[in-house]
Amino acid sequence: MSADAARIDRSRAAKPNGWWGMAVFVATEATLFGTLVGTYFYLEFTNPQWPPPGIPDPKVLAPLLLTAALVATSVPVQVAYSAARRDRVRLAQLALVVALVVQAVYLALQLHLFLDDLDTFSPNASAYASIYFTLVGAHHFHVVVGMLLEAWLVVRLVTGLTRYRLVGLQATAFYWHFVNVLAVVVLLTQISPAL
Amino acid sequence: MAVDVLTPGAEQRIERLHRVWRPRPGVLGWLTTVDHKRIGLLYFFTTLAFFGAGGIEALLMRTQLAGPDLNVVGPETYDQLMTMHGVTMIFFFIIPMTTGAFGNYLVPLMIGARDMAFPRLNALSYWIFLGSGIFIYVGLFMHRAPNCGWFCYTPLNRRAFDPGPNVDFYALGLIFNSIASTATALNFIVTIFKLRAPGMSLNRMPLFIFAMLAVSLSLIFALPSLTADLVYLELQRKGGFHFFDVAHGGDAFLWQHLFWLFGHPEVYIIVLPAFGIATSIIPTFSKRRMIAFPLVALAELLVAFIGFGVWAHHMFATGLPTITLVAFAAASMMVVIPSTIQVFAWTFTVVLGRPEFRAPLLFIGGFIVFFVLGGLSGIMFAAIPFDQATTDTYFVVAHFHFIIFGAAVFPILGGMYYWFPKVTGRLYHERAAQISFWLTFFGTALTFFPMHIVGLLGMTRRVYTYKPHLGWDAYNLSETIGSFILAAGLLLIFANLVWSRFRGAPSGPDPFRGGTLEWATSSPPPEYNFAVIPKVTSPYPNWDPADREDDARRLQAGTLVLEEGHETPAVTVRDGYLDEVLRMPAESPWPVVVGLGVALIFTMLLLSHFVLASVAAGLTLFALAGWHLQEPELE
């Protein structure tokens, strides 16, 4: 069955339904983030000072380094998919675990920064704080969802590869690349006042 | 199948298909179903119930407004009725009726597939839709329904001015509902791209499918701005955030921009399926192909696209900069071009064909009349000074009811008659159907036309009553009389369909000689839709008798019968070449369980029990895990 799934995957001329489903989902998600980023700049343009008085400029270095690390995990995720296509299930699992470890460290440090920010200024303080926490929080939530998908696939691959799981892996990889693009967009938005 | 004599081999294959696709009996079968036809019927009956509710709300309002200074319902109740009427008709009737009911039932049949691309997601969409409808109606039964109008402008929607749960029912209910719409739209896009019968390249898709594709794309790109807007609103109401609140750096226009950035594409989401239904009914009863087929397909997609660039014409009276207004006015005028292309194509297809004016075509005639009238008043609004003079008057109400009721609902009603034989295997009563058309037609005209006049006389919308001697009384009374005539027409349609369901003459598979594939299978269609995946060489495959004979031959030979399991072919996206045979999921309990979980999350959010909402989210995750443990290939 395992070899069968990989063979069918390689013989397909078009992308599978699962990939298309994820592509459409990503389109609607991208629009959602477009709205969030749009809101950020819309509010910036209607405010005389951004961030408003009393709120420090956003941190730059730590989020920058962390985002670089997160973006790098696109590589092991893609490796996992290519390995699975060649029916190398264990390698696929290994690559996913590597990605998961880096992403977990990223998330832990980001949450630390998030809580630190919450101590400095509250989302109830101003429109700036409201959209700042909403935007950054929405991105962290997407990272969590991606990690859950990967963890699920690692577990499911223990009993081998099926077409369903392989398409799931392909869609998850696509989702991760998207989350990483978002990470860059959100980062640039978030640090824009300090640039 | 148009097969007269079946060889034993073909009979055996059909027998096996029956066995493989046989549904679970009873209520459990409906709760766990993933069959697009059953889900379509669930949608149909549920949205019909919401249509009834929205209609009763409208009649109550019209009764209150029948004369000056009446006191049938108080102002608070009137606000709730008015808001719920708008929200119900848009989010719980028209969208789910056209996509959920018509789309679900017809899209796979028209493209020659055996199900949707994601059958379980399709079931989940229904359960989430049902949950969101119940959710928002609980508010009405508690007399705490949304009361801020369907666009619920800020600052009215702030806690300080609307302290009850009314606005929370609105915001959470609509986020809840948009999950279902997004999932349905996603499902249609992938189904249309991937599950067409081999041979159906993109240019051979029926126009109904083009319309559903345009609607789905619009939903995918329009709903996120509504969702973001509603999330901001709830964060502001429940979390003390500031998005719309000027004192803390927020902006009241932000709400309006995001709302209409969704809200205008929404208008085309509402009417595009109507275009699709019109382009199905017109060729059948005119006995010819649609003229300008590629232009009409293009116009359908173009309307959806332009719909994203015109939102600020809802905000002409808000004080936006003139240059902005002019740009949006120009964009709004542009909508005329694809709309007119379609109007001419519809009319000339009838004129150049041999039209047979049966009830479905009559409803399409009514649709064209109201679409043109509503479109003409629409062009007036694109003129900024006119809009500023008539904004928030009954002229606006008249305009959008001609469009939303006349242009969007008439094809739905015509479509109910048109596909009734397909769904039930019986014919509706033609005479009664024609009477019902004239009743609804005159009812609609009498209800909404005088609104133009009272609007120009200065009557504002959303008022719960008015003073006598303003010259409005006679118009309002005739509107009220019209609304009851309209209701009688709708009831007659309902009675006709119920009666015909039990007493109608048997229809056979193809009573109207339709051109699209849903007429190539029996009525009602079997669970597997087609005994053999149909051959397609044109946009009107059912008018290609050679291909249908080829189907019969392939059934004997066993080519693309796929009787081994829940199987359907997938094709390449553009050219429609056969790519692989998919194993589709069978019945599953998980969609309804996940739907319950989501309902629990939203209930807890409404009650501000955020910890319990997280617990519900965790439980929903477990249900999702159960869902993905059921893999179609392992069944």
PDB file of N, CA and C in Angstrom, chain B residues 431-491:
ATOM      1  N   ARG B 431     -50.685  24.664 -14.357  1.00  0.00           N
ATOM      2  CA  ARG B 431     -51.609  25.797 -14.246  1.00  0.00           C
ATOM      3  C   ARG B 431     -51.404  26.559 -12.942  1.00  0.00           C
ATOM      4  N   ALA B 432     -51.367  25.794 -11.834  1.00  0.00           N
ATOM      5  CA  ALA B 432     -51.185  26.429 -10.519  1.00  0.00           C
ATOM      6  C   ALA B 432     -49.848  27.163 -10.481  1.00  0.00           C
ATOM      7  N   ALA B 433     -48.835  26.576 -11.133  1.00  0.00           N
ATOM      8  CA  ALA B 433     -47.519  27.210 -11.131  1.00  0.00           C
ATOM      9  C   ALA B 433     -47.568  28.553 -11.857  1.00  0.00           C
ATOM     10  N   GLN B 434     -48.327  28.599 -12.969  1.00  0.00           N
ATOM     11  CA  GLN B 434     -48.411  29.858 -13.706  1.00  0.00           C
ATOM     12  C   GLN B 434     -49.170  30.911 -12.903  1.00  0.00           C
ATOM     13  N   ILE B 435     -50.241  30.466 -12.210  1.00  0.00           N
ATOM     14  CA  ILE B 435     -50.960  31.416 -11.339  1.00  0.00           C
ATOM     15  C   ILE B 435     -50.030  31.928 -10.247  1.00  0.00           C
ATOM     16  N   SER B 436     -49.248  31.024  -9.685  1.00  0.00           N
ATOM     17  CA  SER B 436     -48.346  31.443  -8.603  1.00  0.00           C
ATOM     18  C   SER B 436     -47.341  32.461  -9.126  1.00  0.00           C
ATOM     19  N   PHE B 437     -46.927  32.304 -10.392  1.00  0.00           N
ATOM     20  CA  PHE B 437     -46.005  33.305 -10.934  1.00  0.00           C
ATOM     21  C   PHE B 437     -46.650  34.678 -10.963  1.00  0.00           C
ATOM     22  N   TRP B 438     -47.886  34.755 -11.519  1.00  0.00           N
ATOM     23  CA  TRP B 438     -48.507  36.075 -11.642  1.00  0.00           C
ATOM     24  C   TRP B 438     -48.777  36.687 -10.276  1.00  0.00           C
ATOM     25  N   LEU B 439     -49.141  35.851  -9.296  1.00  0.00           N
ATOM     26  CA  LEU B 439     -49.345  36.381  -7.933  1.00  0.00           C
ATOM     27  C   LEU B 439     -48.049  36.961  -7.382  1.00  0.00           C
ATOM     28  N   THR B 440     -46.959  36.203  -7.474  1.00  0.00           N
ATOM     29  CA  THR B 440     -45.700  36.710  -6.903  1.00  0.00           C
ATOM     30  C   THR B 440     -45.221  37.924  -7.700  1.00  0.00           C
ATOM     31  N   PHE B 441     -45.432  37.886  -9.024  1.00  0.00           N
ATOM     32  CA  PHE B 441     -44.963  39.003  -9.846  1.00  0.00           C
ATOM     33  C   PHE B 441     -45.688  40.301  -9.447  1.00  0.00           C
ATOM     34  N   PHE B 442     -47.014  40.253  -9.410  1.00  0.00           N
ATOM     35  CA  PHE B 442     -47.748  41.473  -9.047  1.00  0.00           C
ATOM     36  C   PHE B 442     -47.536  41.809  -7.578  1.00  0.00           C
ATOM     37  N   GLY B 443     -47.446  40.796  -6.745  1.00  0.00           N
ATOM     38  CA  GLY B 443     -47.160  41.052  -5.324  1.00  0.00           C
ATOM     39  C   GLY B 443     -45.848  41.801  -5.165  1.00  0.00           C
ATOM     40  N   THR B 444     -44.821  41.341  -5.870  1.00  0.00           N
ATOM     41  CA  THR B 444     -43.512  41.979  -5.759  1.00  0.00           C
ATOM     42  C   THR B 444     -43.572  43.419  -6.265  1.00  0.00           C
ATOM     43  N   ALA B 445     -44.206  43.606  -7.418  1.00  0.00           N
ATOM     44  CA  ALA B 445     -44.276  44.953  -7.980  1.00  0.00           C
ATOM     45  C   ALA B 445     -45.039  45.888  -7.042  1.00  0.00           C
ATOM     46  N   LEU B 446     -46.161  45.385  -6.510  1.00  0.00           N
ATOM     47  CA  LEU B 446     -46.994  46.231  -5.663  1.00  0.00           C
ATOM     48  C   LEU B 446     -46.313  46.503  -4.320  1.00  0.00           C
ATOM     49  N   THR B 447     -45.517  45.561  -3.830  1.00  0.00           N
ATOM     50  CA  THR B 447     -44.846  45.777  -2.552  1.00  0.00           C
ATOM     51  C   THR B 447     -43.708  46.778  -2.708  1.00  0.00           C
ATOM     52  N   PHE B 448     -42.897  46.591  -3.734  1.00  0.00           N
ATOM     53  CA  PHE B 448     -41.637  47.335  -3.747  1.00  0.00           C
ATOM     54  C   PHE B 448     -41.679  48.567  -4.650  1.00  0.00           C
ATOM     55  N   PHE B 449     -42.575  48.595  -5.657  1.00  0.00           N
ATOM     56  CA  PHE B 449     -42.528  49.777  -6.513  1.00  0.00           C
ATOM     57  C   PHE B 449     -42.895  51.064  -5.773  1.00  0.00           C
ATOM     58  N   PRO B 450     -43.981  51.071  -4.980  1.00  0.00           N
ATOM     59  CA  PRO B 450     -44.331  52.322  -4.291  1.00  0.00           C
ATOM     60  C   PRO B 450     -43.229  52.806  -3.343  1.00  0.00           C
ATOM     61  N   MET B 451     -42.343  51.910  -2.950  1.00  0.00           N
ATOM     62  CA  MET B 451     -41.259  52.336  -2.059  1.00  0.00           C
ATOM     63  C   MET B 451     -40.367  53.378  -2.735  1.00  0.00           C
ATOM     64  N   HIS B 452     -40.224  53.274  -4.060  1.00  0.00           N
ATOM     65  CA  HIS B 452     -39.462  54.308  -4.764  1.00  0.00           C
ATOM     66  C   HIS B 452     -40.072  55.685  -4.482  1.00  0.00           C
ATOM     67  N   ILE B 453     -41.417  55.722  -4.571  1.00  0.00           N
ATOM     68  CA  ILE B 453     -42.098  57.019  -4.468  1.00  0.00           C
ATOM     69  C   ILE B 453     -42.024  57.548  -3.038  1.00  0.00           C
ATOM     70  N   VAL B 454     -42.367  56.702  -2.059  1.00  0.00           N
ATOM     71  CA  VAL B 454     -42.284  57.221  -0.676  1.00  0.00           C
ATOM     72  C   VAL B 454     -40.860  57.597  -0.336  1.00  0.00           C
ATOM     73  N   GLY B 455     -39.902  56.887  -0.926  1.00  0.00           N
ATOM     74  CA  GLY B 455     -38.501  57.243  -0.690  1.00  0.00           C
ATOM     75  C   GLY B 455     -38.218  58.638  -1.207  1.00  0.00           C
ATOM     76  N   LEU B 456     -38.671  58.924  -2.432  1.00  0.00           N
ATOM     77  CA  LEU B 456     -38.454  60.261  -2.985  1.00  0.00           C
ATOM     78  C   LEU B 456     -39.238  61.313  -2.206  1.00  0.00           C
ATOM     79  N   LEU B 457     -40.361  60.871  -1.603  1.00  0.00           N
ATOM     80  CA  LEU B 457     -41.122  61.814  -0.774  1.00  0.00           C
ATOM     81  C   LEU B 457     -40.463  62.029   0.583  1.00  0.00           C
ATOM     82  N   GLY B 458     -39.409  61.275   0.857  1.00  0.00           N
ATOM     83  CA  GLY B 458     -38.642  61.561   2.060  1.00  0.00           C
ATOM     84  C   GLY B 458     -38.790  60.564   3.189  1.00  0.00           C
ATOM     85  N   MET B 459     -39.492  59.458   2.969  1.00  0.00           N
ATOM     86  CA  MET B 459     -39.613  58.490   4.063  1.00  0.00           C
ATOM     87  C   MET B 459     -38.295  57.750   4.228  1.00  0.00           C
ATOM     88  N   THR B 460     -37.752  57.766   5.442  1.00  0.00           N
ATOM     89  CA  THR B 460     -36.465  57.115   5.673  1.00  0.00           C
ATOM     90  C   THR B 460     -36.670  55.645   5.985  1.00  0.00           C
ATOM     91  N   ARG B 461     -35.631  54.867   5.750  1.00  0.00           N
ATOM     92  CA  ARG B 461     -35.727  53.439   6.054  1.00  0.00           C
ATOM     93  C   ARG B 461     -35.593  53.227   7.567  1.00  0.00           C
ATOM     94  N   ARG B 462     -35.912  52.047   8.022  1.00  0.00           N
ATOM     95  CA  ARG B 462     -35.732  51.595   9.408  1.00  0.00           C
ATOM     96  C   ARG B 462     -36.631  52.312  10.421  1.00  0.00           C
ATOM     97  N   VAL B 463     -37.566  53.181   9.979  1.00  0.00           N
ATOM     98  CA  VAL B 463     -38.460  53.796  10.957  1.00  0.00           C
ATOM     99  C   VAL B 463     -39.558  52.800  11.300  1.00  0.00           C
ATOM    100  N   TYR B 464     -39.971  52.769  12.549  1.00  0.00           N
ATOM    101  CA  TYR B 464     -40.967  51.761  12.917  1.00  0.00           C
ATOM    102  C   TYR B 464     -42.378  52.275  12.729  1.00  0.00           C
ATOM    103  N   THR B 465     -42.529  53.611  12.610  1.00  0.00           N
ATOM    104  CA  THR B 465     -43.833  54.156  12.266  1.00  0.00           C
ATOM    105  C   THR B 465     -43.648  55.555  11.698  1.00  0.00           C
ATOM    106  N   TYR B 466     -44.757  56.194  11.299  1.00  0.00           N
ATOM    107  CA  TYR B 466     -44.658  57.526  10.711  1.00  0.00           C
ATOM    108  C   TYR B 466     -45.942  58.266  11.011  1.00  0.00           C
ATOM    109  N   LYS B 467     -45.876  59.589  10.829  1.00  0.00           N
ATOM    110  CA  LYS B 467     -47.038  60.435  11.151  1.00  0.00           C
ATOM    111  C   LYS B 467     -47.991  60.491   9.948  1.00  0.00           C
ATOM    112  N   PRO B 468     -49.278  60.726  10.190  1.00  0.00           N
ATOM    113  CA  PRO B 468     -50.213  60.872   9.059  1.00  0.00           C
ATOM    114  C   PRO B 468     -50.007  62.206   8.337  1.00  0.00           C
ATOM    115  N   HIS B 469     -50.705  62.422   7.231  1.00  0.00           N
ATOM    116  CA  HIS B 469     -50.728  63.662   6.442  1.00  0.00           C
ATOM    117  C   HIS B 469     -49.396  63.982   5.786  1.00  0.00           C
ATOM    118  N   LEU B 470     -48.522  62.994   5.636  1.00  0.00           N
ATOM    119  CA  LEU B 470     -47.272  63.261   4.925  1.00  0.00           C
ATOM    120  C   LEU B 470     -47.389  62.818   3.472  1.00  0.00           C
ATOM    121  N   GLY B 471     -48.543  62.294   3.119  1.00  0.00           N
ATOM    122  CA  GLY B 471     -48.727  61.792   1.760  1.00  0.00           C
ATOM    123  C   GLY B 471     -48.153  60.402   1.565  1.00  0.00           C
ATOM    124  N   TRP B 472     -47.848  59.706   2.649  1.00  0.00           N
ATOM    125  CA  TRP B 472     -47.212  58.392   2.545  1.00  0.00           C
ATOM    126  C   TRP B 472     -48.213  57.250   2.742  1.00  0.00           C
ATOM    127  N   ASP B 473     -49.408  57.582   3.283  1.00  0.00           N
ATOM    128  CA  ASP B 473     -50.296  56.525   3.783  1.00  0.00           C
ATOM    129  C   ASP B 473     -50.711  55.539   2.698  1.00  0.00           C
ATOM    130  N   ALA B 474     -51.188  56.091   1.564  1.00  0.00           N
ATOM    131  CA  ALA B 474     -51.723  55.206   0.523  1.00  0.00           C
ATOM    132  C   ALA B 474     -50.621  54.289  -0.009  1.00  0.00           C
ATOM    133  N   TYR B 475     -49.429  54.850  -0.204  1.00  0.00           N
ATOM    134  CA  TYR B 475     -48.322  54.037  -0.720  1.00  0.00           C
ATOM    135  C   TYR B 475     -47.997  52.913   0.255  1.00  0.00           C
ATOM    136  N   ASN B 476     -47.932  53.272   1.539  1.00  0.00           N
ATOM    137  CA  ASN B 476     -47.594  52.248   2.520  1.00  0.00           C
ATOM    138  C   ASN B 476     -48.647  51.161   2.598  1.00  0.00           C
ATOM    139  N   LEU B 477     -49.905  51.582   2.499  1.00  0.00           N
ATOM    140  CA  LEU B 477     -50.965  50.583   2.556  1.00  0.00           C
ATOM    141  C   LEU B 477     -50.868  49.642   1.352  1.00  0.00           C
ATOM    142  N   SER B 478     -50.602  50.217   0.160  1.00  0.00           N
ATOM    143  CA  SER B 478     -50.528  49.338  -1.008  1.00  0.00           C
ATOM    144  C   SER B 478     -49.316  48.410  -0.898  1.00  0.00           C
ATOM    145  N   GLU B 479     -48.211  48.886  -0.319  1.00  0.00           N
ATOM    146  CA  GLU B 479     -47.067  48.005  -0.102  1.00  0.00           C
ATOM    147  C   GLU B 479     -47.464  46.827   0.789  1.00  0.00           C
ATOM    148  N   THR B 480     -48.230  47.141   1.843  1.00  0.00           N
ATOM    149  CA  THR B 480     -48.631  46.077   2.759  1.00  0.00           C
ATOM    150  C   THR B 480     -49.552  45.074   2.056  1.00  0.00           C
ATOM    151  N   ILE B 481     -50.494  45.605   1.267  1.00  0.00           N
ATOM    152  CA  ILE B 481     -51.385  44.699   0.524  1.00  0.00           C
ATOM    153  C   ILE B 481     -50.553  43.843  -0.422  1.00  0.00           C
ATOM    154  N   GLY B 482     -49.608  44.502  -1.121  1.00  0.00           N
ATOM    155  CA  GLY B 482     -48.724  43.768  -2.038  1.00  0.00           C
ATOM    156  C   GLY B 482     -47.981  42.664  -1.343  1.00  0.00           C
ATOM    157  N   SER B 483     -47.499  42.933  -0.131  1.00  0.00           N
ATOM    158  CA  SER B 483     -46.699  41.914   0.556  1.00  0.00           C
ATOM    159  C   SER B 483     -47.551  40.699   0.899  1.00  0.00           C
ATOM    160  N   PHE B 484     -48.849  40.919   1.162  1.00  0.00           N
ATOM    161  CA  PHE B 484     -49.688  39.752   1.446  1.00  0.00           C
ATOM    162  C   PHE B 484     -50.032  38.981   0.167  1.00  0.00           C
ATOM    163  N   ILE B 485     -50.171  39.697  -0.950  1.00  0.00           N
ATOM    164  CA  ILE B 485     -50.378  39.002  -2.231  1.00  0.00           C
ATOM    165  C   ILE B 485     -49.141  38.160  -2.553  1.00  0.00           C
ATOM    166  N   LEU B 486     -47.978  38.781  -2.328  1.00  0.00           N
ATOM    167  CA  LEU B 486     -46.723  38.076  -2.549  1.00  0.00           C
ATOM    168  C   LEU B 486     -46.647  36.812  -1.686  1.00  0.00           C
ATOM    169  N   ALA B 487     -47.029  36.965  -0.417  1.00  0.00           N
ATOM    170  CA  ALA B 487     -46.995  35.810   0.480  1.00  0.00           C
ATOM    171  C   ALA B 487     -47.945  34.724  -0.012  1.00  0.00           C
ATOM    172  N   ALA B 488     -49.117  35.146  -0.537  1.00  0.00           N
ATOM    173  CA  ALA B 488     -50.057  34.154  -1.054  1.00  0.00           C
ATOM    174  C   ALA B 488     -49.440  33.413  -2.237  1.00  0.00           C
ATOM    175  N   GLY B 489     -48.754  34.147  -3.108  1.00  0.00           N
ATOM    176  CA  GLY B 489     -48.090  33.511  -4.244  1.00  0.00           C
ATOM    177  C   GLY B 489     -47.066  32.494  -3.797  1.00  0.00           C
ATOM    178  N   LEU B 490     -46.275  32.863  -2.785  1.00  0.00           N
ATOM    179  CA  LEU B 490     -45.248  31.950  -2.290  1.00  0.00           C
ATOM    180  C   LEU B 490     -45.885  30.709  -1.674  1.00  0.00           C
ATOM    181  N   LEU B 491     -46.985  30.924  -0.933  1.00  0.00           N
ATOM    182  CA  LEU B 491     -47.668  29.776  -0.329  1.00  0.00           C
ATOM    183  C   LEU B 491     -48.227  28.843  -1.406  1.00  0.00           C
TER     184      LEU B 491
END
